[in-house]
XYZ file of C-alpha atoms in Angstrom:
664
model
C -17.389 -46.200 32.741
C -15.741 -45.879 36.161
C -15.580 -42.364 37.627
C -12.084 -40.894 37.984
C -10.724 -40.470 41.499
C -11.301 -36.905 42.726
C -8.320 -36.704 45.107
C -5.682 -37.950 42.656
C -7.115 -35.799 39.860
C -7.015 -32.670 42.042
C -3.431 -33.429 43.187
C -2.237 -33.725 39.584
C -3.996 -30.491 38.587
C -2.458 -28.654 41.536
C 0.984 -29.920 40.500
C 0.491 -28.547 36.968
C -1.485 -25.420 37.746
C 0.005 -21.919 37.899
C -1.116 -19.805 39.703
C -2.951 -21.405 42.632
C -6.535 -21.161 41.373
C -7.835 -23.187 44.302
C -7.251 -20.325 46.742
C -9.033 -17.739 44.576
C -12.167 -16.024 45.853
C -15.482 -15.809 44.032
C -15.995 -17.042 40.525
C -17.263 -14.004 38.605
C -18.957 -13.262 35.321
C -17.868 -10.028 33.662
C -19.642 -8.267 30.826
C -17.793 -5.576 28.891
C -18.629 -3.218 26.054
C -17.870 -4.821 22.686
C -14.719 -3.760 20.874
C -13.655 -4.818 17.384
C -12.057 -8.288 17.405
C -12.966 -8.724 21.090
C -15.590 -10.761 22.941
C -17.921 -9.255 25.513
C -18.454 -11.778 28.329
C -15.830 -13.493 30.475
C -15.883 -15.910 33.386
C -13.031 -16.285 35.845
C -11.414 -14.874 38.972
C -10.345 -11.347 39.889
C -6.589 -11.200 40.425
C -6.354 -7.483 41.150
C -8.346 -4.303 40.785
C -7.418 -0.626 40.525
C -9.385 2.527 39.850
C -8.897 2.061 36.118
C -8.460 -1.693 35.450
C -9.427 -5.224 36.407
C -6.946 -8.079 36.023
C -8.797 -11.340 35.385
C -7.687 -14.959 35.451
C -10.102 -16.357 32.908
C -11.423 -19.923 33.050
C -9.364 -21.004 30.046
C -6.260 -20.306 32.173
C -5.296 -16.947 30.659
C -4.601 -13.724 32.499
C -5.650 -10.409 30.979
C -6.514 -6.831 31.841
C -9.865 -5.093 31.277
C -10.262 -1.340 31.295
C -13.054 -0.267 33.638
C -14.208 2.143 30.956
C -15.472 -0.948 29.119
C -16.968 -2.647 32.178
C -20.745 -3.155 32.048
C -21.237 -5.531 34.970
C -19.385 -7.842 37.321
C -21.275 -10.415 39.363
C -20.339 -13.384 41.499
C -21.625 -16.818 40.565
C -23.140 -18.446 43.634
C -22.638 -22.138 44.245
C -26.402 -22.679 44.018
C -26.461 -21.084 40.552
C -25.547 -24.468 39.085
C -21.852 -23.893 38.576
C -21.686 -27.042 36.460
C -24.258 -25.715 34.022
C -22.618 -22.289 33.817
C -19.168 -23.787 33.231
C -20.409 -26.227 30.579
C -22.205 -23.449 28.721
C -19.110 -21.255 28.907
C -16.786 -23.980 27.622
C -18.830 -24.204 24.417
C -17.649 -20.700 23.596
C -14.067 -21.229 24.637
C -12.322 -18.939 22.139
C -12.541 -16.000 24.503
C -8.922 -14.930 24.221
C -6.345 -17.291 22.740
C -7.553 -20.726 21.711
C -5.283 -23.723 22.194
C -5.500 -27.485 22.420
C -7.327 -28.131 25.696
C -8.986 -24.735 26.106
C -12.396 -26.387 26.045
C -11.329 -28.668 28.896
C -9.703 -26.022 31.065
C -12.905 -24.449 32.523
C -13.801 -27.882 33.945
C -10.279 -28.466 35.261
C -9.973 -25.102 37.043
C -13.503 -25.075 38.436
C -13.018 -28.639 39.755
C -9.992 -27.621 41.848
C -11.667 -24.415 43.007
C -14.848 -26.234 44.130
C -12.909 -28.979 45.899
C -10.717 -26.429 47.748
C -13.797 -24.579 49.003
C -15.305 -27.881 50.250
C -18.078 -28.038 47.643
C -17.328 -31.695 47.077
C -20.713 -32.617 45.593
C -20.385 -29.896 42.979
C -16.795 -31.026 42.289
C -18.002 -34.573 41.678
C -20.738 -33.170 39.453
C -18.073 -31.419 37.333
C -15.982 -34.594 37.312
C -18.840 -36.804 36.147
C -20.375 -34.260 33.753
C -17.165 -33.684 31.827
C -16.372 -37.403 31.755
C -19.817 -38.140 30.338
C -19.636 -35.394 27.731
C -15.967 -35.538 26.762
C -15.368 -39.278 26.957
C -13.461 -41.573 29.287
C -10.119 -39.895 28.490
C -11.369 -36.471 29.697
C -9.631 -36.894 33.065
C -6.708 -39.087 31.973
C -3.505 -37.907 33.638
C -1.518 -37.476 30.407
C -4.387 -35.493 28.913
C -4.528 -33.127 31.893
C -0.759 -32.592 31.700
C -1.004 -31.912 27.973
C -3.847 -29.418 28.485
C -1.637 -27.356 30.799
C 1.453 -27.779 28.609
C -0.358 -26.545 25.488
C -1.770 -23.617 27.473
C 1.653 -22.550 28.789
C 3.422 -23.034 25.443
C 0.750 -21.094 23.570
C 0.842 -18.258 26.107
C 4.625 -18.218 25.974
C 4.516 -17.793 22.189
C 1.827 -15.114 22.324
C 3.588 -13.161 25.088
C 6.695 -13.026 22.883
C 5.228 -12.633 19.386
C 2.045 -10.619 20.083
C 3.016 -8.686 23.223
C 6.843 -8.571 22.995
C 6.655 -9.215 26.728
C 9.814 -11.170 27.550
C 9.088 -11.311 31.282
C 5.711 -12.944 30.739
C 7.059 -15.313 28.080
C 9.861 -16.419 30.436
C 7.338 -16.942 33.225
C 5.332 -19.381 31.103
C 8.566 -20.949 29.926
C 9.554 -21.575 33.541
C 6.303 -23.493 34.114
C 7.215 -25.859 31.265
C 10.664 -26.641 32.697
C 9.055 -29.022 35.209
C 9.837 -32.667 34.376
C 6.123 -33.461 34.581
C 5.978 -32.133 31.007
C 8.948 -34.144 29.682
C 6.661 -36.028 27.262
C 5.156 -32.819 25.857
C 5.822 -32.646 22.094
C 7.261 -29.111 22.276
C 9.216 -29.533 25.534
C 12.641 -29.304 23.871
C 11.619 -26.281 21.782
C 10.212 -24.553 24.861
C 13.516 -25.043 26.705
C 15.542 -23.695 23.776
C 13.247 -20.691 23.434
C 13.388 -20.035 27.162
C 17.205 -19.873 27.025
C 17.160 -17.659 23.922
C 14.707 -15.157 25.451
C 16.597 -15.001 28.731
C 19.839 -14.116 26.891
C 18.334 -11.708 24.320
C 15.745 -9.596 26.108
C 16.752 -6.415 24.260
C 16.261 -7.770 20.706
C 13.538 -5.300 19.724
C 15.692 -2.405 20.934
C 18.977 -3.740 19.539
C 17.505 -4.429 16.082
C 14.881 -1.673 15.952
C 13.405 -1.119 12.499
C 13.284 2.304 10.803
C 10.225 3.559 8.978
C 10.400 3.979 5.198
C 11.637 7.577 5.320
C 14.304 6.793 7.908
C 15.432 3.801 5.874
C 15.670 5.848 2.674
C 17.978 8.261 4.459
C 20.038 5.535 6.113
C 20.588 3.348 3.069
C 21.822 6.340 1.067
C 24.823 6.321 3.436
C 25.440 2.562 3.180
C 27.038 0.456 0.465
C 24.936 -2.327 -1.011
C 26.773 -4.935 1.079
C 26.219 -2.866 4.245
C 22.522 -2.594 3.447
C 22.273 -6.379 3.096
C 24.041 -6.953 6.418
C 21.895 -4.352 8.199
C 18.708 -6.012 6.950
C 19.935 -9.549 7.689
C 20.514 -8.607 11.340
C 16.956 -7.293 11.601
C 15.455 -10.536 10.389
C 15.979 -11.682 13.991
C 12.885 -9.653 14.936
C 10.776 -10.470 11.873
C 7.424 -10.492 13.629
C 4.714 -12.083 11.478
C 1.399 -12.873 13.157
C -1.297 -15.228 11.900
C -4.636 -13.422 11.991
C -6.807 -15.851 10.005
C -7.292 -19.594 9.966
C -6.769 -22.041 8.469
C -3.716 -20.425 7.013
C -0.240 -19.462 8.048
C 2.113 -16.511 8.077
C 3.825 -14.584 5.330
C 7.345 -13.203 5.691
C 6.148 -10.157 3.727
C 3.648 -9.111 6.403
C 3.583 -5.500 7.606
C 5.946 -4.815 10.546
C 5.189 -2.405 13.401
C 7.152 -0.387 15.947
C 4.843 -1.512 18.774
C 3.516 -4.959 19.724
C 0.676 -6.325 17.595
C -1.526 -6.586 20.695
C -1.151 -2.824 21.112
C -2.054 -2.206 17.452
C -5.225 -4.291 17.766
C -6.479 -2.055 20.578
C -6.848 0.793 18.078
C -10.553 1.131 17.253
C -10.357 4.221 15.069
C -10.255 2.352 11.738
C -12.938 0.417 9.887
C -10.606 -1.675 7.751
C -8.554 -4.316 9.590
C -5.254 -3.598 7.832
C -5.619 0.184 8.129
C -4.984 0.018 11.867
C -1.349 -0.941 11.187
C -0.539 2.159 9.129
C 0.378 4.584 11.973
C 2.815 2.011 13.394
C 4.357 0.698 10.179
C 8.118 0.270 9.761
C 10.107 -1.451 7.036
C 10.007 -5.204 6.628
C 13.669 -6.339 6.277
C 12.658 -9.449 4.322
C 10.743 -7.357 1.758
C 13.641 -4.948 1.445
C 16.062 -7.792 0.700
C 13.693 -9.283 -1.882
C 13.316 -5.889 -3.565
C 17.103 -5.552 -3.756
C 17.005 -8.442 -6.275
C 20.196 -10.009 -4.945
C 22.835 -11.150 -7.424
C 24.442 -14.598 -7.233
C 27.679 -12.872 -6.220
C 25.839 -11.466 -3.165
C 24.480 -14.827 -2.018
C 27.814 -15.453 -0.250
C 26.846 -12.674 2.221
C 23.755 -14.709 3.154
C 25.392 -18.111 3.519
C 27.011 -17.721 6.998
C 23.594 -16.754 8.378
C 22.291 -20.223 7.516
C 24.301 -21.444 10.511
C 22.088 -19.444 12.905
C 19.105 -21.558 13.978
C 17.681 -19.156 16.573
C 13.939 -18.561 16.684
C 12.198 -15.444 15.363
C 9.002 -13.974 16.908
C 6.749 -15.711 14.397
C 4.624 -18.824 14.764
C 1.752 -20.405 12.858
C -0.882 -23.120 13.179
C -3.553 -24.823 11.113
C -6.296 -24.114 13.645
C -5.613 -22.358 16.938
C -7.677 -24.921 18.889
C -5.564 -27.804 17.526
C -2.246 -28.840 19.028
C 0.204 -28.036 16.228
C 2.374 -24.929 16.495
C 5.247 -24.055 14.155
C 7.808 -21.671 15.657
C 9.863 -20.158 12.838
C 13.647 -19.976 12.723
C 16.061 -17.363 11.447
C 17.841 -19.779 9.087
C 14.504 -20.685 7.433
C 14.023 -17.045 6.415
C 17.590 -16.798 5.123
C 17.155 -20.020 3.127
C 14.073 -18.468 1.512
C 16.183 -15.471 0.489
C 18.849 -17.757 -0.986
C 16.127 -19.559 -2.930
C 14.737 -16.273 -4.271
C 18.203 -15.107 -5.338
C 19.214 -18.366 -7.046
C 15.841 -19.767 -8.190
C 17.222 -23.105 -7.009
C 16.632 -25.303 -3.962
C 20.343 -25.670 -3.312
C 20.196 -27.051 0.226
C 19.923 -30.798 0.721
C 16.187 -30.697 1.203
C 15.128 -31.173 4.828
C 18.336 -32.979 5.707
C 20.287 -29.736 6.017
C 18.433 -28.750 9.192
C 19.556 -31.954 10.939
C 23.217 -31.671 9.885
C 25.999 -30.991 12.362
C 27.645 -27.572 12.288
C 30.594 -28.887 10.221
C 28.289 -30.702 7.784
C 26.340 -27.484 7.281
C 29.529 -25.544 6.557
C 30.509 -28.125 3.929
C 27.070 -27.836 2.324
C 27.304 -24.052 2.227
C 30.684 -24.294 0.521
C 29.009 -26.249 -2.303
C 26.450 -23.468 -2.734
C 29.187 -20.849 -2.846
C 30.964 -22.827 -5.584
C 27.686 -23.176 -7.570
C 27.091 -19.427 -7.359
C 30.613 -18.745 -8.573
C 30.152 -21.034 -11.587
C 26.803 -19.487 -12.543
C 27.135 -15.797 -11.677
C 28.261 -14.919 -15.237
C 25.314 -16.781 -16.832
C 22.475 -14.345 -17.716
C 19.471 -14.774 -15.450
C 17.087 -15.287 -18.378
C 19.207 -18.173 -19.639
C 19.196 -19.774 -16.189
C 15.402 -19.463 -15.960
C 14.888 -21.048 -19.396
C 16.967 -24.024 -18.213
C 14.968 -24.336 -14.971
C 11.629 -24.230 -16.824
C 12.781 -26.996 -19.183
C 14.520 -29.296 -16.707
C 13.437 -28.933 -13.082
C 11.298 -31.553 -11.385
C 10.833 -29.326 -8.323
C 7.558 -27.391 -8.486
C 8.762 -24.685 -6.089
C 11.692 -23.979 -8.440
C 9.412 -24.010 -11.466
C 6.849 -21.706 -9.881
C 9.450 -19.187 -8.685
C 11.114 -19.202 -12.129
C 7.717 -18.544 -13.700
C 7.073 -15.642 -11.322
C 10.542 -14.156 -11.824
C 10.254 -14.445 -15.616
C 6.877 -12.732 -15.438
C 8.222 -9.837 -13.398
C 11.088 -9.341 -15.852
C 9.159 -10.104 -19.065
C 11.344 -13.083 -20.012
C 8.998 -14.613 -22.601
C 11.778 -16.808 -23.982
C 10.662 -19.458 -21.466
C 7.451 -20.059 -23.478
C 8.771 -22.878 -25.740
C 9.741 -24.736 -22.580
C 6.261 -24.133 -21.168
C 4.683 -25.605 -24.326
C 6.547 -28.869 -23.802
C 5.337 -28.964 -20.202
C 1.695 -28.406 -21.237
C 1.389 -30.843 -24.138
C 3.636 -33.569 -22.739
C 3.264 -36.014 -19.877
C 4.637 -34.167 -16.867
C 4.727 -35.741 -13.413
C 5.494 -32.388 -11.772
C 2.805 -30.315 -13.502
C -0.605 -31.815 -12.899
C -3.527 -30.596 -15.002
C -4.621 -27.991 -12.444
C -1.130 -26.468 -12.324
C -1.107 -26.283 -16.115
C -3.982 -23.766 -15.953
C -1.678 -21.179 -14.351
C 0.984 -21.896 -16.996
C -1.396 -21.177 -19.893
C -2.657 -18.127 -18.031
C 0.954 -16.937 -17.654
C 1.471 -17.091 -21.430
C -1.743 -15.127 -22.075
C -0.773 -12.484 -19.504
C 2.858 -11.982 -20.546
C 3.285 -12.668 -24.241
C 2.263 -10.025 -26.795
C 1.945 -12.225 -29.853
C 5.588 -13.238 -30.314
C 4.793 -16.900 -29.696
C 1.564 -17.037 -31.689
C 2.334 -20.368 -33.333
C 3.156 -21.909 -29.951
C -0.258 -20.941 -28.579
C -1.971 -22.221 -31.767
C -0.386 -25.621 -31.134
C -1.473 -25.551 -27.475
C -5.006 -24.573 -28.544
C -5.229 -27.456 -31.047
C -3.852 -29.882 -28.466
C -6.502 -28.856 -25.907
C -9.359 -29.193 -28.414
C -8.145 -32.634 -29.439
C -8.198 -33.712 -25.770
C -11.868 -32.785 -25.172
C -13.449 -36.113 -26.252
C -11.082 -38.042 -23.962
C -11.496 -35.932 -20.808
C -13.325 -37.115 -17.742
C -15.492 -34.636 -15.836
C -12.855 -32.793 -13.761
C -10.172 -33.086 -16.462
C -12.621 -31.489 -18.899
C -13.158 -28.569 -16.506
C -9.390 -27.994 -16.306
C -8.916 -28.488 -20.052
C -11.708 -26.002 -20.828
C -10.202 -23.426 -18.492
C -6.883 -23.625 -20.350
C -8.704 -23.478 -23.681
C -10.526 -20.344 -22.518
C -7.200 -18.552 -21.920
C -5.488 -19.758 -25.094
C -8.496 -18.889 -27.284
C -8.765 -15.392 -25.834
C -5.055 -14.878 -26.498
C -5.471 -15.929 -30.145
C -8.528 -13.724 -30.611
C -6.414 -10.802 -29.432
C -3.291 -11.513 -31.490
C -4.717 -13.392 -34.496
C -8.121 -11.804 -35.006
C -8.425 -13.018 -38.608
C -8.544 -16.632 -37.444
C -12.187 -17.624 -36.856
C -11.093 -20.942 -35.359
C -10.402 -19.278 -31.979
C -13.972 -17.978 -31.749
C -15.257 -21.485 -32.413
C -13.023 -22.866 -29.670
C -14.202 -20.161 -27.285
C -17.842 -21.048 -28.038
C -17.034 -24.672 -27.175
C -15.862 -23.598 -23.725
C -18.693 -21.146 -23.039
C -21.519 -23.479 -24.087
C -20.435 -26.272 -21.740
C -23.455 -27.247 -19.626
C -21.472 -27.768 -16.434
C -19.450 -24.581 -16.101
C -19.456 -22.673 -19.376
C -21.737 -19.908 -18.193
C -19.516 -19.155 -15.214
C -16.710 -18.330 -17.676
C -18.683 -15.602 -19.438
C -17.630 -13.050 -16.832
C -13.977 -13.991 -17.420
C -14.270 -13.778 -21.202
C -16.346 -10.627 -21.684
C -13.995 -8.073 -20.012
C -11.008 -9.504 -21.898
C -12.864 -9.273 -25.214
C -13.911 -5.698 -24.462
C -10.292 -4.760 -23.796
C -9.366 -5.676 -27.389
C -9.765 -2.781 -29.833
C -11.428 -4.961 -32.415
C -15.001 -4.716 -33.711
C -15.464 -8.463 -34.032
C -14.355 -9.092 -30.429
C -16.591 -6.272 -29.238
C -19.714 -7.631 -30.941
C -18.937 -11.148 -29.763
C -18.681 -9.879 -26.154
C -21.902 -7.924 -26.600
C -23.688 -11.043 -27.823
C -22.327 -13.127 -24.941
C -23.284 -10.722 -22.173
C -26.757 -9.736 -23.359
C -27.697 -13.376 -23.954
C -26.622 -14.412 -20.462
C -29.319 -15.660 -18.114
C -29.125 -14.157 -14.658
C -30.052 -17.433 -12.979
C -26.502 -18.766 -12.894
C -24.704 -15.447 -12.659
C -23.411 -13.640 -9.592
C -22.900 -9.957 -8.846
C -19.453 -8.761 -9.858
C -17.617 -5.557 -10.682
C -16.722 -7.125 -14.053
C -20.419 -7.373 -14.976
C -21.010 -3.792 -13.841
C -18.060 -2.434 -15.841
C -18.847 -4.513 -18.944
C -22.418 -3.181 -19.149
C -21.223 0.402 -18.824
C -18.588 -0.100 -21.525
C -21.197 -1.538 -23.876
C -23.475 1.457 -23.305
C -20.651 3.942 -23.819
C -19.939 2.200 -27.099
C -23.585 2.751 -28.111
C -24.737 -0.837 -27.745
C -28.492 -0.955 -28.443
C -28.474 -4.577 -27.265
C -27.112 -3.577 -23.858
C -29.815 -0.905 -23.530
C -32.595 -3.374 -24.395
C -31.079 -5.965 -22.061
C -31.168 -3.528 -19.121
C -34.678 -2.276 -19.964
C -35.954 -5.844 -20.128
C -34.443 -6.770 -16.763
C -35.817 -3.609 -15.126
C -39.267 -5.028 -15.903
C -38.538 -8.595 -14.783
C -40.193 -9.375 -11.428
C -39.360 -13.113 -11.440
C -37.271 -14.441 -8.611
C -33.596 -15.282 -8.829
C -32.575 -18.912 -8.705
C -32.097 -19.948 -5.069
C -29.809 -22.824 -6.133
C -26.974 -20.413 -6.778
C -23.732 -22.036 -5.597
C -22.171 -18.682 -4.736
C -22.010 -17.776 -1.024
C -24.988 -16.073 0.618
C -23.510 -12.608 0.288
C -23.640 -12.902 -3.503
C -27.063 -14.497 -3.910
C -29.666 -12.544 -5.832
C -32.243 -12.904 -3.093
C -35.135 -10.998 -4.611
C -36.274 -10.068 -8.122
C -34.168 -9.391 -11.198
C -35.600 -5.893 -11.536
C -34.498 -5.050 -7.983
C -30.929 -6.108 -8.764
C -30.796 -4.056 -11.976
C -32.531 -1.122 -10.311
C -29.784 -1.016 -7.659
C -27.034 -1.541 -10.241
C -28.169 1.412 -12.372
C -28.867 3.507 -9.282
C -25.145 3.205 -8.421
C -24.310 4.875 -11.758
C -26.348 7.982 -10.990
C -24.990 11.148 -9.385
C -28.368 11.479 -7.615
C -29.783 7.989 -6.924
C -33.544 7.478 -6.815
C -34.918 7.142 -3.292
C -37.446 4.380 -3.695
C -39.854 2.433 -1.540
C -39.046 -1.107 -0.543
C -39.521 -3.568 -3.417
C -42.107 -5.416 -1.331
C -44.579 -2.779 -2.585
C -44.505 -4.189 -6.100
C -46.668 -1.557 -7.795
C -44.743 1.404 -6.345
C -41.400 -0.269 -7.014
C -42.195 -0.852 -10.693
C -42.954 2.862 -10.996
C -39.434 3.522 -9.681
C -38.069 1.072 -12.262
C -39.842 3.016 -15.029
C -38.114 6.186 -13.798
C -34.844 4.295 -13.985
C -35.608 3.204 -17.559
C -36.341 6.815 -18.516
C -33.009 8.014 -17.034
C -31.156 5.218 -18.817
C -32.660 6.191 -22.185
C -31.767 9.839 -21.610
C -28.168 8.918 -20.821
C -27.990 6.666 -23.874
C -29.211 9.482 -26.145
C -26.461 11.716 -24.748
C -23.883 9.010 -25.510
C -25.168 8.583 -29.077
C -24.945 12.349 -29.588
C -21.328 12.329 -28.432
C -22.165 14.308 -25.306
C -21.063 13.773 -21.702
C -23.003 11.258 -19.545
C -23.160 10.292 -15.879
C -22.340 6.709 -16.854
C -18.931 7.805 -18.119
C -18.265 9.661 -14.847
C -19.117 6.572 -12.832
C -17.075 4.174 -14.956
C -13.925 6.198 -14.342
C -14.366 5.627 -10.575
C -14.600 1.843 -10.904
C -11.705 -0.320 -9.634
C -11.687 -2.266 -12.906
C -11.640 -0.190 -16.087
C -11.089 -1.935 -19.384
C -11.113 1.137 -21.641
C -12.385 0.577 -25.179
C -14.475 3.762 -25.011
C -14.112 4.813 -28.643
C -16.411 7.407 -30.224
C -15.778 5.891 -33.605
C -17.015 2.410 -32.687
């Protein structure tokens, strides 16, 4: 592979590069004290320094400030320290600040120009050849270099606006992208539009400032419902949703703050990530509009806002080190509100966004007419029709959610037809959530419907392939549990449930789903069936869960001798847990069964036993015997109808299924 030309490569980089890295002084390595969600070592150039702060231009091309209170060390990297090696090692850990497409290349690009400017030509060639060898022959291609800078500037522009609310900085990066050298950049047109919008609307966060919940409660008491809607619609212009995790996206319902997100993330006084937002929280206008449960007659207030295609301070990506960025628009949020109010995708799919202004107005007129024709139709009737007829899964899913929130169980006959029939929209996996919806929302009114679904699922078992059988069994689990609850005299449902739970592939994993549900039913037969299931369960394929913890306590409080014997037996079991567990490392039972049960029971005690490490087997088994003795004492109290520590602990658990009945 021929080496790229140093002079032409440097000239192109200098044309793209802002600021002039070549003229910078020493390359420095800076170590800082660790802070939550922050890295500790940086490499780059010092832009400025004061008594309290350092401003660094980091090797991935990003400028940031470091408080000297966090500074541990700052040292120059000499040319004879093998700059190439240091840069290549640093580029492996490129997610120092904001990752973007090209951030792994940028340390090579910037150090190349810097070395060449300071007449260290041999080292510059070393960088040139090293990166070409390691990154492939396109590493120094001109279009790739231009793209690396373009993605850097666009990403920094978005972050300056959405994370920092820093319009000056965002406009600065936007000005870099105006150069025609980037005319082939995929987001060039968007960057120009955003640049114009930011220049003309630099007071958005002041103009549309959001009240906190108390302020909003006071304000909306003085406004009519229409005025409230208009007030909230205006404030959607500053809906500021930030993607914190990847892969993923953003959610319009995300917490909103009265300061930039970058300021919130500097707060180190909280252990939980989301807790840090609480002191800065204000209302989310999107959430408020959803909670208003807009009527069809109110949709006409939303429609004119679908003509506003300005950007909002929200963007997302699949992975931050990949090229794709989605900058959200105001009309997208409004369309989502129209969808939630109507339960219909009334716009002409994706075509609407490419329509001319007049074409959009004509389309909105059609929606207004549709709303007028349907506003007198009861919502439940409209949802029943959607469930029966729609071939759009988004419509179906929203109708299902809305019906669930409002307890509209009259949609269930339509759901039956979807489950038992051939349905191109509802694949088998989606049908699981439909059966689960019926179990969660119906209270026995549609018993015969669920019996038919149950029989249909059982009849399918012999014809199912491996994955289809898994899905079919999951639906059968839900339908059988429903029938056990609402038709307890029918033994057929227990037989169906046994079919699901004895499946060699995945039956045992469903025990933890079935047992809590069975224990929540005030029925002796269901209770004893759950007791039998749980105490017969091998630990080898089971993972730690709050459901298991709660279920064992409920069994004990209902005087289950089997549960007591089960716990006593496992407190004596020193065999090792199965290392083939498919659950993630955090859930693996890494040591012995008795250690797991010792710790489980210890959590129930008001005064836990302080015990030696289980590596001292003899001493640890003595501790387990103490635990057995305590357990027996507590069980005798329960049998005598007296108060126990187990009952105190159960009431503190996040999942509490009840069924504590002294008469059981």
